[in-house]
Short mmCIF file of C-alpha atoms and ligand atoms in Angstrom, two decimals:
data_model
loop_
_atom_site.label_atom_id
_atom_site.label_comp_id
_atom_site.label_asym_id
_atom_site.label_seq_id
_atom_site.Cartn_x
_atom_site.Cartn_y
_atom_site.Cartn_z
CA MET A 777 -27.31 158.28 169.00
CA SER A 778 -30.81 159.68 168.94
CA LYS A 779 -32.36 160.51 172.30
CA LYS A 780 -35.37 158.64 173.64
CA ALA A 781 -37.69 158.81 176.62
CA ILE A 782 -38.78 155.81 178.64
CA LEU A 783 -42.11 155.73 180.41
CA GLU A 784 -42.84 153.07 182.98
CA ILE A 785 -46.41 152.22 183.93
CA ASP A 786 -47.14 149.27 186.24
CA GLY A 787 -43.78 147.71 185.44
CA ASN A 788 -44.25 148.00 181.66
CA LYS A 789 -41.72 150.15 179.85
CA TYR A 790 -42.55 152.19 176.75
CA GLU A 791 -40.02 153.97 174.62
CA PHE A 792 -40.64 157.23 172.79
CA PRO A 793 -38.35 159.09 170.41
CA ILE A 794 -37.24 162.59 171.31
CA ILE A 795 -37.29 165.03 168.47
CA GLU A 796 -34.94 167.98 168.34
CA GLY A 797 -35.68 171.33 166.75
CA THR A 798 -33.17 173.50 164.91
CA GLU A 799 -32.71 175.56 168.09
CA LYS A 800 -32.03 172.36 170.11
CA GLU A 801 -35.46 172.29 171.74
CA LEU A 802 -36.44 168.77 172.70
CA GLY A 803 -39.90 167.23 172.51
CA ILE A 804 -41.01 163.73 173.50
CA ASP A 805 -42.89 162.35 170.53
CA ILE A 806 -45.89 160.58 172.07
CA LYS A 807 -47.80 159.92 168.84
CA THR A 808 -47.81 156.19 169.60
CA LEU A 809 -48.67 156.51 173.32
CA ARG A 810 -52.33 155.47 173.26
CA GLY A 811 -51.79 152.63 170.84
CA ALA A 812 -48.80 151.24 172.75
CA THR A 813 -50.31 151.55 176.23
CA GLY A 814 -53.86 150.49 175.41
CA GLY A 815 -55.44 153.92 175.65
CA ILE A 816 -53.49 155.81 178.32
CA THR A 817 -53.52 159.50 177.54
CA THR A 818 -51.70 162.59 178.83
CA ILE A 819 -53.37 165.42 180.69
CA ASP A 820 -52.12 168.97 180.38
CA PRO A 821 -54.77 171.67 180.88
CA GLY A 822 -53.87 174.86 179.06
CA TYR A 823 -51.28 172.82 177.08
CA LYS A 824 -48.47 174.24 179.22
CA ASN A 825 -46.26 171.25 178.36
CA THR A 826 -47.71 170.23 175.04
CA GLY A 827 -46.29 170.94 171.61
CA SER A 828 -49.17 170.82 169.13
CA CYS A 829 -47.04 170.88 165.99
CA GLU A 830 -43.63 171.31 164.46
CA SER A 831 -43.33 174.76 162.95
CA ALA A 832 -40.67 176.65 161.00
CA ILE A 833 -42.20 180.11 161.37
CA THR A 834 -41.40 181.70 164.73
CA PHE A 835 -38.83 180.85 167.36
CA LEU A 836 -39.06 182.16 170.87
CA ASP A 837 -37.03 181.45 173.95
CA GLY A 838 -38.96 182.59 177.00
CA GLU A 839 -35.99 182.32 179.35
CA LYS A 840 -33.63 184.36 177.19
CA GLY A 841 -36.27 186.75 175.84
CA ILE A 842 -35.59 185.83 172.19
CA LEU A 843 -38.18 186.25 169.45
CA ARG A 844 -37.38 185.57 165.81
CA TYR A 845 -39.53 185.38 162.69
CA ARG A 846 -38.08 182.86 160.22
CA GLY A 847 -34.70 183.33 161.91
CA TYR A 848 -34.64 187.14 161.91
CA SER A 849 -34.60 188.87 165.31
CA ILE A 850 -37.58 190.98 166.27
CA GLU A 851 -35.24 193.82 167.22
CA GLU A 852 -33.74 193.94 163.73
CA LEU A 853 -37.06 193.57 161.94
CA ALA A 854 -38.69 196.31 164.04
CA GLU A 855 -35.78 198.60 163.27
CA LYS A 856 -35.14 197.88 159.59
CA ALA A 857 -38.11 196.20 157.91
CA ASP A 858 -41.59 197.36 157.03
CA PHE A 859 -44.76 195.49 157.86
CA LEU A 860 -45.48 194.24 154.34
CA GLU A 861 -41.98 192.75 154.07
CA VAL A 862 -42.46 191.06 157.43
CA ALA A 863 -45.86 189.73 156.34
CA TYR A 864 -44.27 188.24 153.21
CA LEU A 865 -41.42 186.80 155.27
CA LEU A 866 -43.77 185.11 157.73
CA ILE A 867 -46.14 183.73 155.13
CA PHE A 868 -43.70 182.62 152.43
CA GLY A 869 -40.56 181.92 154.49
CA ASP A 870 -38.02 184.41 153.10
CA LEU A 871 -37.65 188.16 152.86
CA PRO A 872 -39.03 189.22 149.48
CA THR A 873 -36.85 190.48 146.65
CA ALA A 874 -37.74 193.94 145.34
CA GLU A 875 -39.81 192.33 142.54
CA GLN A 876 -41.60 189.94 144.88
CA LEU A 877 -42.44 192.77 147.27
CA ASP A 878 -43.66 194.98 144.46
CA LYS A 879 -45.89 192.21 143.10
CA PHE A 880 -47.24 191.40 146.59
CA ASP A 881 -48.05 195.06 147.14
CA LYS A 882 -49.72 195.45 143.72
CA ASP A 883 -51.71 192.23 144.07
CA ILE A 884 -52.97 193.34 147.49
CA LYS A 885 -54.00 196.73 146.10
CA GLU A 886 -55.89 194.98 143.27
CA GLU A 887 -57.99 193.14 145.86
CA SER A 888 -58.65 195.95 148.31
CA HIS A 889 -62.23 196.67 147.25
CA ILE A 890 -65.09 195.46 149.41
CA ASP A 891 -68.42 194.38 148.00
CA GLU A 892 -70.91 197.21 148.56
CA ASP A 893 -73.34 194.74 150.15
CA MET A 894 -70.89 194.25 153.01
CA LYS A 895 -71.81 197.77 154.07
CA ARG A 896 -75.37 196.61 154.72
CA ILE A 897 -74.02 194.01 157.13
CA LEU A 898 -71.96 196.66 158.90
CA ASP A 899 -75.04 198.91 159.05
CA GLY A 900 -76.87 196.22 160.97
CA PHE A 901 -74.56 196.49 163.97
CA PRO A 902 -75.34 198.98 166.73
CA LYS A 903 -72.73 201.73 167.11
CA SER A 904 -72.02 200.44 170.59
CA ALA A 905 -70.90 197.03 169.27
CA HIS A 906 -67.33 196.16 170.19
CA PRO A 907 -65.11 196.47 167.07
CA MET A 908 -63.60 193.00 167.66
CA GLY A 909 -67.04 191.38 167.47
CA VAL A 910 -67.82 193.37 164.33
CA LEU A 911 -64.45 192.49 162.77
CA SER A 912 -64.85 188.79 163.47
CA SER A 913 -68.37 188.87 161.95
CA LEU A 914 -67.28 190.83 158.88
CA THR A 915 -64.35 188.48 158.30
CA SER A 916 -66.75 185.58 158.46
CA ALA A 917 -69.20 187.41 156.18
CA LEU A 918 -66.42 187.74 153.58
CA ILE A 919 -66.83 184.00 152.96
CA ALA A 920 -70.29 184.61 151.54
CA PHE A 921 -68.82 187.07 149.05
CA ASN A 922 -65.88 184.83 148.19
CA PRO A 923 -67.40 181.34 148.22
CA GLY A 924 -65.51 178.18 147.41
CA SER A 925 -62.75 176.70 149.50
CA VAL A 926 -59.12 177.40 148.73
CA ASP A 927 -57.42 174.62 146.80
CA VAL A 928 -54.45 174.26 149.10
CA ASP A 929 -52.63 172.11 146.56
CA SER A 930 -52.61 175.02 144.14
CA GLU A 931 -49.96 177.60 144.96
CA GLU A 932 -51.84 180.12 142.86
CA ALA A 933 -55.16 179.60 144.66
CA MET A 934 -53.44 179.80 148.04
CA TYR A 935 -51.65 183.02 147.02
CA GLY A 936 -54.93 184.45 145.73
CA ALA A 937 -56.72 183.85 149.04
CA ILE A 938 -53.80 185.28 151.05
CA VAL A 939 -53.64 188.45 148.98
CA LYS A 940 -57.41 188.85 149.23
CA ILE A 941 -57.52 188.78 153.01
CA MET A 942 -54.36 190.90 153.41
CA ALA A 943 -56.12 193.49 151.22
CA LYS A 944 -59.62 193.45 152.69
CA PHE A 945 -58.80 193.05 156.37
CA PRO A 946 -57.45 196.58 156.97
CA VAL A 947 -60.44 198.04 155.15
CA LEU A 948 -62.85 196.11 157.39
CA ALA A 949 -60.82 196.91 160.52
CA SER A 950 -60.85 200.62 159.80
CA TRP A 951 -64.58 200.49 159.00
CA THR A 952 -65.28 199.12 162.50
CA MET A 953 -63.64 202.26 163.89
CA ARG A 954 -65.36 204.64 161.51
CA LYS A 955 -68.74 203.11 162.26
CA ARG A 956 -68.26 203.71 165.97
CA LYS A 957 -67.19 207.27 165.32
CA SER A 958 -70.08 207.95 162.90
CA LEU A 959 -67.64 208.72 160.08
CA PRO A 960 -68.32 207.90 156.42
CA LEU A 961 -66.49 204.80 155.26
CA ASP A 962 -63.13 205.33 153.62
CA TYR A 963 -62.04 203.03 150.79
CA GLY A 964 -58.36 203.81 151.01
CA ASP A 965 -56.01 204.96 148.32
CA SER A 966 -54.07 202.50 146.18
CA SER A 967 -51.25 204.97 145.67
CA LEU A 968 -50.31 204.66 149.36
CA GLY A 969 -48.23 202.02 151.09
CA TYR A 970 -49.99 199.34 153.19
CA VAL A 971 -49.58 201.02 156.58
CA GLU A 972 -50.03 204.55 155.28
CA ASN A 973 -53.24 203.46 153.61
CA LEU A 974 -54.44 201.89 156.84
CA SER A 975 -53.68 205.15 158.59
CA LYS A 976 -55.68 207.08 156.00
CA MET A 977 -58.63 204.72 156.25
CA MET A 978 -58.67 205.16 160.01
CA PHE A 979 -57.93 208.83 160.43
CA SER A 980 -59.19 210.64 157.30
CA ARG A 981 -61.97 213.16 157.80
CA PRO A 982 -64.59 213.88 155.12
CA ASN A 983 -63.96 217.64 155.22
CA LYS A 984 -60.14 217.53 155.19
CA THR A 985 -57.47 216.39 152.78
CA TYR A 986 -55.66 213.48 154.40
CA GLU A 987 -52.07 214.31 155.25
CA ALA A 988 -49.77 211.48 156.20
CA ASN A 989 -47.99 211.82 159.53
CA LYS A 990 -44.62 210.03 159.41
CA ILE A 991 -44.36 209.66 163.18
CA VAL A 992 -47.78 208.02 163.33
CA ASN A 993 -47.11 205.73 160.37
CA ASP A 994 -43.66 204.65 161.57
CA ALA A 995 -45.06 203.86 165.01
CA LEU A 996 -47.93 201.87 163.49
CA ASP A 997 -45.50 199.96 161.27
CA LYS A 998 -43.38 199.01 164.27
CA LEU A 999 -46.37 197.95 166.37
CA LEU A 1000 -47.76 195.80 163.57
CA ILE A 1001 -44.37 194.09 163.11
CA LEU A 1002 -44.04 193.41 166.84
CA HIS A 1003 -47.46 191.75 166.89
CA ALA A 1004 -47.11 189.83 163.62
CA ASP A 1005 -46.57 186.35 165.04
CA HIS A 1006 -45.98 184.62 168.33
CA GLU A 1007 -46.01 180.88 167.59
CA GLN A 1008 -48.69 178.68 169.17
CA ASN A 1009 -50.57 181.19 171.34
CA CYS A 1010 -54.33 180.98 171.99
CA SER A 1011 -55.57 182.69 168.80
CA THR A 1012 -52.99 181.05 166.53
CA SER A 1013 -53.75 177.62 167.91
CA THR A 1014 -57.42 178.42 167.31
CA VAL A 1015 -56.71 179.35 163.68
CA ARG A 1016 -54.75 176.12 163.19
CA ILE A 1017 -57.30 173.90 164.91
CA VAL A 1018 -60.28 175.41 163.07
CA GLY A 1019 -58.35 175.11 159.81
CA SER A 1020 -57.45 171.51 160.62
CA SER A 1021 -61.09 170.55 159.99
CA HIS A 1022 -60.48 172.00 156.49
CA ALA A 1023 -62.61 175.03 157.28
CA GLY A 1024 -61.50 177.85 154.98
CA LEU A 1025 -58.91 180.52 155.66
CA PHE A 1026 -61.42 183.32 156.36
CA ALA A 1027 -63.48 181.12 158.73
CA SER A 1028 -60.32 180.12 160.61
CA LEU A 1029 -59.24 183.76 160.87
CA SER A 1030 -62.64 184.83 162.14
CA ALA A 1031 -62.32 182.25 164.94
CA GLY A 1032 -58.79 183.53 165.67
CA ILE A 1033 -60.13 187.08 166.05
CA SER A 1034 -62.64 185.86 168.65
CA ALA A 1035 -59.88 184.05 170.55
CA LEU A 1036 -57.68 187.16 170.48
CA TRP A 1037 -60.49 189.30 171.91
CA GLY A 1038 -60.21 187.88 175.46
CA PRO A 1039 -58.54 190.04 178.14
CA LEU A 1040 -55.99 187.33 178.96
CA HIS A 1041 -54.78 187.44 175.34
CA GLY A 1042 -55.03 190.34 172.87
CA GLY A 1043 -57.77 192.09 174.84
CA ALA A 1044 -55.14 192.86 177.48
CA ASN A 1045 -54.04 196.03 175.65
CA GLN A 1046 -57.50 197.56 176.16
CA ALA A 1047 -57.64 196.23 179.71
CA VAL A 1048 -54.23 197.80 180.53
CA ILE A 1049 -55.33 201.32 179.60
CA GLU A 1050 -58.64 200.88 181.40
CA MET A 1051 -56.71 199.73 184.47
CA LEU A 1052 -54.23 202.63 184.27
CA GLU A 1053 -57.12 205.10 183.88
CA ALA A 1054 -58.90 203.58 186.86
CA ILE A 1055 -55.72 203.90 188.96
CA ARG A 1056 -55.36 207.52 187.87
CA GLU A 1057 -58.97 208.33 188.74
CA ASP A 1058 -58.47 206.62 192.09
CA GLY A 1059 -55.65 209.02 192.97
CA GLY A 1060 -52.73 207.24 191.29
CA ASP A 1061 -51.92 205.00 194.27
CA THR A 1062 -49.93 202.24 192.50
CA ALA A 1063 -49.08 200.46 195.78
CA LYS A 1064 -52.79 199.84 196.38
CA TYR A 1065 -53.15 198.08 193.02
CA ILE A 1066 -49.97 196.07 193.46
CA ALA A 1067 -51.45 194.86 196.78
CA LYS A 1068 -54.75 193.99 195.04
CA ALA A 1069 -52.90 192.00 192.37
CA LYS A 1070 -51.09 190.01 195.05
CA ASP A 1071 -54.24 189.33 197.09
CA LYS A 1072 -55.46 185.83 196.24
CA GLU A 1073 -58.97 186.74 197.49
CA ASP A 1074 -59.11 189.58 194.95
CA PRO A 1075 -59.72 188.62 191.30
CA PHE A 1076 -57.77 191.71 190.15
CA ARG A 1077 -54.70 190.97 188.04
CA LEU A 1078 -52.13 193.47 186.93
CA MET A 1079 -53.04 193.62 183.27
CA GLY A 1080 -50.07 193.71 180.92
CA PHE A 1081 -47.99 191.67 183.35
CA GLY A 1082 -46.99 188.05 183.02
CA HIS A 1083 -46.71 185.77 180.05
CA ARG A 1084 -47.17 182.08 179.44
CA VAL A 1085 -43.77 181.73 177.82
CA TYR A 1086 -41.64 184.76 178.68
CA LYS A 1087 -40.21 184.19 182.12
CA ASN A 1088 -37.45 186.78 182.01
CA PHE A 1089 -38.58 189.63 179.83
CA ASP A 1090 -40.79 190.14 176.81
CA PRO A 1091 -38.48 191.49 174.05
CA ARG A 1092 -41.46 193.19 172.42
CA ALA A 1093 -42.20 195.12 175.62
CA LYS A 1094 -38.59 196.38 175.71
CA ILE A 1095 -38.90 197.80 172.18
CA ILE A 1096 -42.38 199.21 172.79
CA LYS A 1097 -41.39 200.95 176.03
CA VAL A 1098 -38.69 202.90 174.16
CA ALA A 1099 -41.05 203.53 171.22
CA ALA A 1100 -43.77 204.84 173.57
CA GLU A 1101 -41.43 207.42 175.04
CA GLU A 1102 -40.21 208.42 171.55
CA VAL A 1103 -43.69 208.72 170.04
CA LEU A 1104 -45.06 210.75 172.94
CA GLY A 1105 -41.98 212.98 172.76
CA ASP A 1106 -42.20 213.40 168.97
CA LEU A 1107 -45.91 214.18 169.10
CA GLY A 1108 -45.42 216.49 172.09
CA ILE A 1109 -47.90 214.55 174.23
CA GLU A 1110 -47.70 214.26 177.98
CA ASP A 1111 -49.78 211.37 179.19
CA PRO A 1112 -50.03 210.93 182.98
CA VAL A 1113 -50.97 207.32 182.33
CA LEU A 1114 -47.41 206.64 181.06
CA ASP A 1115 -46.06 207.82 184.42
CA ILE A 1116 -48.48 205.53 186.25
CA ALA A 1117 -47.39 202.65 184.00
CA LYS A 1118 -43.71 203.32 184.70
CA GLY A 1119 -44.44 203.60 188.43
CA LEU A 1120 -46.32 200.29 188.45
CA ALA A 1121 -43.58 198.54 186.48
CA LYS A 1122 -40.88 199.85 188.83
CA VAL A 1123 -42.66 198.65 191.96
CA ALA A 1124 -43.68 195.32 190.46
CA LEU A 1125 -40.22 194.54 189.11
CA GLU A 1126 -38.82 194.80 192.63
CA ASP A 1127 -41.70 193.12 194.46
CA GLU A 1128 -41.09 189.55 195.63
CA TYR A 1129 -44.53 188.32 194.45
CA PHE A 1130 -43.81 189.36 190.86
CA VAL A 1131 -40.11 188.48 190.91
CA LYS A 1132 -40.79 184.97 192.27
CA ARG A 1133 -43.45 184.28 189.66
CA LYS A 1134 -41.35 185.87 186.92
CA LEU A 1135 -44.07 188.36 186.03
CA TYR A 1136 -42.73 191.10 183.76
CA PRO A 1137 -44.44 193.75 181.63
CA ASN A 1138 -45.58 192.15 178.38
CA VAL A 1139 -46.15 193.57 174.90
CA ASP A 1140 -49.54 194.96 175.90
CA PHE A 1141 -48.29 196.97 178.85
CA TYR A 1142 -47.01 199.90 176.78
CA SER A 1143 -48.67 199.41 173.37
CA GLY A 1144 -51.96 201.03 174.46
CA ILE A 1145 -50.08 204.16 175.50
CA ILE A 1146 -48.78 204.54 171.92
CA TYR A 1147 -52.18 203.76 170.39
CA ARG A 1148 -53.72 206.45 172.60
CA ALA A 1149 -51.07 208.95 171.57
CA LEU A 1150 -51.85 208.16 167.91
CA GLY A 1151 -55.52 208.97 168.52
CA ILE A 1152 -56.82 205.41 168.33
CA PRO A 1153 -59.84 204.79 170.59
CA THR A 1154 -59.30 202.28 173.42
CA GLU A 1155 -61.81 199.73 172.13
CA MET A 1156 -59.83 199.60 168.85
CA PHE A 1157 -56.59 198.47 170.51
CA THR A 1158 -57.27 194.76 170.10
CA VAL A 1159 -58.25 195.35 166.47
CA MET A 1160 -54.79 196.87 166.01
CA PHE A 1161 -53.32 193.69 167.48
CA ALA A 1162 -55.42 191.63 165.03
CA LEU A 1163 -54.17 193.73 162.10
CA GLY A 1164 -50.61 192.96 163.12
CA ARG A 1165 -51.27 189.29 163.81
CA LEU A 1166 -52.99 188.67 160.46
CA PRO A 1167 -49.84 187.54 158.56
CA GLY A 1168 -48.87 185.28 161.46
CA TRP A 1169 -52.28 183.59 161.46
CA ILE A 1170 -52.12 183.21 157.67
CA ALA A 1171 -48.59 181.76 157.81
CA GLN A 1172 -49.59 179.27 160.49
CA TRP A 1173 -52.77 178.25 158.65
CA ARG A 1174 -50.82 177.79 155.41
CA GLU A 1175 -48.10 175.77 157.12
CA MET A 1176 -50.68 173.54 158.82
CA ARG A 1177 -52.47 172.85 155.51
CA LEU A 1178 -49.28 172.32 153.49
CA ARG A 1179 -48.00 169.86 156.08
CA LYS A 1180 -51.33 168.04 155.83
CA GLU A 1181 -51.71 168.02 159.60
CA PRO A 1182 -54.51 165.82 160.98
CA ILE A 1183 -57.67 167.32 162.46
CA GLY A 1184 -57.03 168.77 165.92
CA ARG A 1185 -58.87 166.65 168.42
CA PRO A 1186 -57.51 166.46 171.99
CA ARG A 1187 -58.47 163.72 174.42
CA GLN A 1188 -59.77 164.07 177.97
CA ILE A 1189 -60.01 162.18 181.22
CA TYR A 1190 -63.70 161.79 181.99
CA THR A 1191 -64.59 162.66 185.60
CA GLY A 1192 -68.40 162.62 185.42
CA GLU A 1193 -71.02 160.10 186.54
CA THR A 1194 -70.51 156.48 185.59
CA TYR A 1195 -73.42 154.64 183.96
CA ARG A 1196 -76.86 155.56 185.31
CA ALA A 1197 -80.14 153.98 184.17
CA PHE A 1198 -82.61 156.50 182.79
CA LYS A 1199 -85.62 157.33 184.98
CA SER A 1200 -88.74 158.86 183.51
CA VAL A 1201 -89.94 162.21 184.93
CA SER A 1202 -92.51 160.53 187.21
CA GLU A 1203 -89.78 158.38 188.80
CA ARG A 1204 -87.34 161.25 189.60
N1 CMC B 156 -51.15 189.78 188.07
C1 CMC B 156 -51.05 189.12 189.26
N2 CMC B 156 -50.71 187.82 189.38
C2 CMC B 156 -50.45 187.15 188.25
C3 CMC B 156 -50.52 187.76 186.99
C4 CMC B 156 -50.88 189.14 186.92
N3 CMC B 156 -50.96 189.76 185.73
N4 CMC B 156 -50.21 186.86 186.00
C5 CMC B 156 -49.96 185.71 186.66
N5 CMC B 156 -50.11 185.88 188.00
C6 CMC B 156 -49.84 184.87 189.05
C7 CMC B 156 -50.98 183.87 189.13
O1 CMC B 156 -51.98 184.28 190.05
C8 CMC B 156 -50.23 182.64 189.58
O2 CMC B 156 -49.96 182.78 190.96
P1 CMC B 156 -49.89 181.47 191.92
O3 CMC B 156 -48.76 180.65 191.40
O4 CMC B 156 -49.68 182.01 193.29
O5 CMC B 156 -51.24 180.80 191.76
C9 CMC B 156 -48.89 182.74 188.84
O6 CMC B 156 -48.70 184.15 188.65
C10 CMC B 156 -48.85 182.03 187.49
O7 CMC B 156 -49.95 182.51 186.71
P2 CMC B 156 -50.74 181.65 185.64
O8 CMC B 156 -52.09 182.26 185.43
O9 CMC B 156 -50.70 180.20 186.04
O10 CMC B 156 -49.83 181.83 184.37
P3 CMC B 156 -50.26 181.53 182.90
O11 CMC B 156 -49.03 181.22 182.16
O12 CMC B 156 -51.36 180.54 182.86
O13 CMC B 156 -50.90 182.92 182.41
C11 CMC B 156 -51.18 185.08 181.53
C12 CMC B 156 -50.27 183.86 181.63
C13 CMC B 156 -50.61 186.05 180.47
C14 CMC B 156 -52.58 184.66 181.08
C15 CMC B 156 -51.23 185.78 182.92
O14 CMC B 156 -49.94 186.18 183.32
C16 CMC B 156 -52.18 186.97 182.94
O15 CMC B 156 -53.38 186.78 183.18
N6 CMC B 156 -51.67 188.23 182.70
C17 CMC B 156 -52.52 189.40 182.62
C18 CMC B 156 -53.19 189.46 181.25
C19 CMC B 156 -52.23 189.88 180.16
O16 CMC B 156 -51.48 190.84 180.30
N7 CMC B 156 -52.29 189.17 179.03
C20 CMC B 156 -51.50 189.50 177.84
C21 CMC B 156 -50.47 188.48 177.53
S1 CMC B 156 -49.28 189.10 176.32
C22 CMC B 156 -50.19 189.30 174.87
C23 CMC B 156 -50.51 188.01 174.24
O17 CMC B 156 -49.59 187.36 173.70
O18 CMC B 156 -51.70 187.65 174.25
#
């Protein structure tokens, strides 16, 4: 028998079906709530208890520390797959065959040029501009160069738009870094793989022949895979909700980039390194900063700790911690900040405040240490996150449009003034 939930309000009983996901998650389906109860709504700030959609893309179990893309475990994908395969998997639902992957790769390469006029837009930004702001603006500007909305009922048109943004996004992302570093723009090299090409576009120097570094590229590949999707987080929900008004793919992505920028979301990776640096400059006293994080009068939070859904451990953080040690070892880098990070994690993991609130290191706690070792400037860290998250955002946008989801429009409980008669200025 199918499960149901019964809600009683003032003696009246209302019945709601309970839907069950493929991983046995249960959700009370309240679609009929307002109609049945005469306008009673739910209230759930931050949507901590609200499922905004049904989705077949990513499964995560915060208690058990499970993360799977389309059924495949993050551990296995990080170990065995490459980023382009994972992008295809997320967007189209299955791992690509050799032919599908080859076509995807070739189609992306075909679209990787950027209109020369886009450079004039980039020129208009001051060098000091944060790369995330520039990236969001450039992604939005792409619309002007690729006008016309995607016909979501046409598989071909949808594929065309997806390939276009997968191709142009890394070029734009690397340009934001080169602009800040006063380097000439690099257009990439179509003979290289997706991640290797990204690496070239970021790190090439005008006076040197670019030489691929396998350690750097493998680490980048892994980081991009680990960030590729994370179900209905802040930026992804933004992409879906903006897209639900039938705004185009690029416009929805640009909004997602802005949402990701915040320090409580993707911006945490930059904030973590800045915090670790500040602790180092302050003498490396981790206990002092643990105390600050616990002090309710102090706004300081331990960046890179805690997660809305992971309440046991973040499986991505586990993989990244090991990768950070490997990459630093392979590149022969000793970074005192890694020791501070490990020290903080050790103390926090045993401290009652953190244990009670189930606050564990998250994906961003160690990722910045790898980015630093790879020579990526701190303010580019969140751009790296965006590069990884791109296929996830695309997959979620595509799913939302194909399922013909209604426009996202939450309700509220009004707590302002009740009716007041207008008084002219002379009467106030
Ligand atoms: N340092 C100190 N205390 C914390 C922290 C932290 N990093 N995170 C949560 N808390 C406390 C918080 O003060 C609250 O305490 P109390 O119950 O006494 O009021 C309790 O833990 C629950 O916190 P919350 O803010 O209600 O939890 P949330 O689910 O709304 O927030 C979070 C999740 C990730 C925004 C939060 O843990 C945080 O701000 N962490 C630091 C920023 C960060 O690392 N963000 C990256 C998240 S992972 C990458 C991504 O997916 O975006």
